[in-house]
PDB file of C-alpha atoms in Angstrom:
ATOM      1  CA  UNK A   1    -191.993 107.574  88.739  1.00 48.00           C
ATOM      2  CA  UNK A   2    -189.788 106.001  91.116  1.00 51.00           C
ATOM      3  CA  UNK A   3    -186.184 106.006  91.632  1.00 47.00           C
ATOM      4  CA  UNK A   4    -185.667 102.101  91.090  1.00 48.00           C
ATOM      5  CA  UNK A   5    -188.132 102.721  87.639  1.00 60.00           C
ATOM      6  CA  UNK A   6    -186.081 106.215  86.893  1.00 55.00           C
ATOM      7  CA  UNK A   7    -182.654 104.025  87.189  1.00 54.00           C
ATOM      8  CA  UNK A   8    -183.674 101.184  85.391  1.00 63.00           C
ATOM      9  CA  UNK A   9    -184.993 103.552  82.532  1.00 72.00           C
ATOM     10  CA  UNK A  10    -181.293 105.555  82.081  1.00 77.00           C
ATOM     11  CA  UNK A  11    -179.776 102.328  82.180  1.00 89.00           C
ATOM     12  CA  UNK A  12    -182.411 101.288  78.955  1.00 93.00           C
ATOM     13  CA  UNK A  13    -181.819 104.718  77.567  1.00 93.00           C
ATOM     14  CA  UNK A  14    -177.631 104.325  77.625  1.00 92.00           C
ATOM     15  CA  UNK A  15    -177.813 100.462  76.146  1.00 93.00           C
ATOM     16  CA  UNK A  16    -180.112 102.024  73.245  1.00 95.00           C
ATOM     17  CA  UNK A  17    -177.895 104.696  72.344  1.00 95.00           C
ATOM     18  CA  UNK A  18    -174.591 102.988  73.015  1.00 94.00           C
ATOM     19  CA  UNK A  19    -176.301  99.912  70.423  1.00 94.00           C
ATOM     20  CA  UNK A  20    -178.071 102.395  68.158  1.00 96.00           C
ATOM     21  CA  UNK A  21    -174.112 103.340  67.773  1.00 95.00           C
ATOM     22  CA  UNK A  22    -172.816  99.999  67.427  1.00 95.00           C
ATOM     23  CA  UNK A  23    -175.157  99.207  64.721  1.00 95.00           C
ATOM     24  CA  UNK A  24    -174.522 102.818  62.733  1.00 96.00           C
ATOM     25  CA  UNK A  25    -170.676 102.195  62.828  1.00 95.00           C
ATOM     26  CA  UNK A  26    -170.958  98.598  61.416  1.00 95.00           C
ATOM     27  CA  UNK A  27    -169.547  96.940  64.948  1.00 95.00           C
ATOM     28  CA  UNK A  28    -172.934  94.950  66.032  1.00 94.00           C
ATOM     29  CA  UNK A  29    -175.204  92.917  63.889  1.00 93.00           C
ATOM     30  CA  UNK A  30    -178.659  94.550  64.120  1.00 92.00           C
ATOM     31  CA  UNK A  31    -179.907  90.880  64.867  1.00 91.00           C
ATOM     32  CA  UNK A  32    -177.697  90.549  68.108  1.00 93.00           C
ATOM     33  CA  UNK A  33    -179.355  93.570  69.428  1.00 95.00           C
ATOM     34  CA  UNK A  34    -180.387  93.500  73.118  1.00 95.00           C
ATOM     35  CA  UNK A  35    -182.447  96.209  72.769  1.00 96.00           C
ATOM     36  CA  UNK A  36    -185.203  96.809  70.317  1.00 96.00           C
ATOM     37  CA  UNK A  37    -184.618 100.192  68.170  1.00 95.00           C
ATOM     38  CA  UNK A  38    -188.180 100.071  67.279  1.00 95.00           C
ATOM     39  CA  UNK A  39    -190.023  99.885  70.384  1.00 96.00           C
ATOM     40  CA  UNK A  40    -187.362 101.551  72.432  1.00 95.00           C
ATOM     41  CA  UNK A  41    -187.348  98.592  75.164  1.00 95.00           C
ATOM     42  CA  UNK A  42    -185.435  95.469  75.742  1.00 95.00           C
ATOM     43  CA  UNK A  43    -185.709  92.682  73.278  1.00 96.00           C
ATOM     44  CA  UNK A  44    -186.923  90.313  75.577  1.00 96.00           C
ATOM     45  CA  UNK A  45    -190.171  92.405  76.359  1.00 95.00           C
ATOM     46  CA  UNK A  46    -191.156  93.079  72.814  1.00 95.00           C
ATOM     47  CA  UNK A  47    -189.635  89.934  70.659  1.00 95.00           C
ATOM     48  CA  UNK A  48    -193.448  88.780  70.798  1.00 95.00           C
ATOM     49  CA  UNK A  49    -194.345  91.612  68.712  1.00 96.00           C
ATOM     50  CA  UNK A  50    -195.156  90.693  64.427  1.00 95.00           C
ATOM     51  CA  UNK A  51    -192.224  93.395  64.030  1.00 94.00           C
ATOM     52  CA  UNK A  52    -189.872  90.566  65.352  1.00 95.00           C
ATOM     53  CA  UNK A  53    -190.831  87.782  62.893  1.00 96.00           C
ATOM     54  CA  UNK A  54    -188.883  87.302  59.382  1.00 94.00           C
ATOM     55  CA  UNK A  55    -189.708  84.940  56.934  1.00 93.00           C
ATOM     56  CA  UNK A  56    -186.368  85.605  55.341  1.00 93.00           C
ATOM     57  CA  UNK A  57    -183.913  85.155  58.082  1.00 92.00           C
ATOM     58  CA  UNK A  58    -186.369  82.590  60.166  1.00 92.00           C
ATOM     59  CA  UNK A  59    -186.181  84.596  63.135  1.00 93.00           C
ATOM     60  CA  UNK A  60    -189.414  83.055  65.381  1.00 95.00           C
ATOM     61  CA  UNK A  61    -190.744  81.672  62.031  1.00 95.00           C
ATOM     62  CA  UNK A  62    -191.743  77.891  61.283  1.00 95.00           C
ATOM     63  CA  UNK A  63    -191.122  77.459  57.383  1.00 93.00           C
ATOM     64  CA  UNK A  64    -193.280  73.865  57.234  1.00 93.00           C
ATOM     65  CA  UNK A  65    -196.353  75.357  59.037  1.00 95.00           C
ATOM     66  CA  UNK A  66    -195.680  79.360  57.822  1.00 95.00           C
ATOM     67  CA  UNK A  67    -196.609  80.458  61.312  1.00 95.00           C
ATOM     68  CA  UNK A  68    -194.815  82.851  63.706  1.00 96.00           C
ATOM     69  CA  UNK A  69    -193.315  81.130  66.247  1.00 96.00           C
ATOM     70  CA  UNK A  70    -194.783  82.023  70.236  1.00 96.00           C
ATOM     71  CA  UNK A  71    -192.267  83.275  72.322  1.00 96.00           C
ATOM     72  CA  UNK A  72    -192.406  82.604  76.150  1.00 96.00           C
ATOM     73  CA  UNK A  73    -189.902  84.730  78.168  1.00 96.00           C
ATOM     74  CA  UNK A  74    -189.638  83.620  81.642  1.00 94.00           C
ATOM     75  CA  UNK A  75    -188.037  86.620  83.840  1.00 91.00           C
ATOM     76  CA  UNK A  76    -187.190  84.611  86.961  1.00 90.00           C
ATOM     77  CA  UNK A  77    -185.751  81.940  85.693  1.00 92.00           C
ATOM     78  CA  UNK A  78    -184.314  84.490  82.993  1.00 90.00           C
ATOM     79  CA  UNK A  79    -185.034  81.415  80.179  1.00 92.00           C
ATOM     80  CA  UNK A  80    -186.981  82.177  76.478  1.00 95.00           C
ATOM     81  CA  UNK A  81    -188.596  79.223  75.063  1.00 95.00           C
ATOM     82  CA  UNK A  82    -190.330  79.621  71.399  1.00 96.00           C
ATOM     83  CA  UNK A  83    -192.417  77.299  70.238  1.00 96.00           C
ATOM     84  CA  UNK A  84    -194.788  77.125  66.708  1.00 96.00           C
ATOM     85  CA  UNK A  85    -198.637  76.979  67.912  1.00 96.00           C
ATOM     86  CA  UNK A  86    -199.286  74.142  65.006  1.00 95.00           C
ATOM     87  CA  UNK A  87    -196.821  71.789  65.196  1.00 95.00           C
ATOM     88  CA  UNK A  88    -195.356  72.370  68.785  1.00 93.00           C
ATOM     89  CA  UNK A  89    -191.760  72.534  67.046  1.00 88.00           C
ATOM     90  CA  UNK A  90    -189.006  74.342  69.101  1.00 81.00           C
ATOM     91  CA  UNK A  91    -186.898  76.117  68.615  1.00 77.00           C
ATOM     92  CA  UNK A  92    -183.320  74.524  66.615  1.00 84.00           C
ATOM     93  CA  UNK A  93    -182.232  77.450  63.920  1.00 91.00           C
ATOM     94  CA  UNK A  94    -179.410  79.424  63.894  1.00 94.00           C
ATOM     95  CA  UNK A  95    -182.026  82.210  63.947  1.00 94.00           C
ATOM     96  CA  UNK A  96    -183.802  80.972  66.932  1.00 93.00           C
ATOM     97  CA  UNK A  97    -180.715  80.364  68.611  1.00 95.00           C
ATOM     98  CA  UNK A  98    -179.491  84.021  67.912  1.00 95.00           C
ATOM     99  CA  UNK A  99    -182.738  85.408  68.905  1.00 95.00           C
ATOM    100  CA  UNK A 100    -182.814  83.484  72.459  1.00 96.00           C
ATOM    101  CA  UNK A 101    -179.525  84.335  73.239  1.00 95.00           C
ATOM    102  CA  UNK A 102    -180.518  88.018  72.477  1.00 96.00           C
ATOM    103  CA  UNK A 103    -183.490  87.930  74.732  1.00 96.00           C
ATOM    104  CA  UNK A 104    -181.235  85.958  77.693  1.00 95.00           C
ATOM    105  CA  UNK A 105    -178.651  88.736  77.425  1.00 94.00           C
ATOM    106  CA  UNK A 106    -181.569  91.561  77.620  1.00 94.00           C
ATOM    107  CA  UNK A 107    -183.476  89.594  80.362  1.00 94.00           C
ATOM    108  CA  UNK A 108    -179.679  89.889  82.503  1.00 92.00           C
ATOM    109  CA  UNK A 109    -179.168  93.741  81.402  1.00 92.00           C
ATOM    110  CA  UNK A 110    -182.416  93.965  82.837  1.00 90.00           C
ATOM    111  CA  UNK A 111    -182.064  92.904  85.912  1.00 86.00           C
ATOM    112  CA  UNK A 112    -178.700  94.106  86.680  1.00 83.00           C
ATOM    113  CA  UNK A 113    -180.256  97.641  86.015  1.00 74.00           C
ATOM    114  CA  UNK A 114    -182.651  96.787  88.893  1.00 67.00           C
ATOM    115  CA  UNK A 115    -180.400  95.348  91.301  1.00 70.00           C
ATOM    116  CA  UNK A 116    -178.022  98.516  90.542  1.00 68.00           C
ATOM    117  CA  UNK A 117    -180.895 100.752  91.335  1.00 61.00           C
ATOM    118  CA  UNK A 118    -182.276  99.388  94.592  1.00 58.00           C
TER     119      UNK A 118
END
């Protein structure tokens, strides 16, 4: 492993614990997570996964079609698009909202933990 991966990894590991925290003590919404306390990573490079779609909430979920929505995370630009695969709608919920701004604020966690460790 190297020392920029090793870096970037403690810096996951302290944003997972210091959210897992949040969450416990009632200060951060589990839906305005940037990390994922499932997969262990940052939201941006597992939102894709089934785990991430609820019919409930409409987080990446198109209620006329009843599809998951596809989720297309850009990491230069540092942009998240979702988009359903039937009807082409984008996104315009509160949900989908909350869950892009999520995945921006993970995509620039991300990459500060880089830059910090090169």
């Amino acid at each position: 492993m190297t020392t920029t991966t090793l870096l970037t990894r403690i810096a996951l590991d302290d944003a997972l614990v210091a959210e897992d925290h949040a969450e416990e003590c009632g200060f951060l919404d589990p839906l305005d997570r940037i990390t994922c306390p499932v997969h262990r990573r940052w939201i941006h490079q597992c939102c894709h996964s089934d785990l991430h779609v609820s019919q409930v909430s409409g987080h990446r979920w198109c209620r006329p079609c009843k599809r998951a929505l596809e989720v297309a995370v850009d990491e230069v630009l540092g942009t998240v698009a979702l988009r359903c695969p039937k009807c082409a709608r984008g996104s315009h919920t509160r949900a989908d909202a909350q869950l892009i701004t999520a995945c921006e604020a993970s995509l620039a966690a991300a990459t500060r933990a880089v830059r910090r460790a090169a």
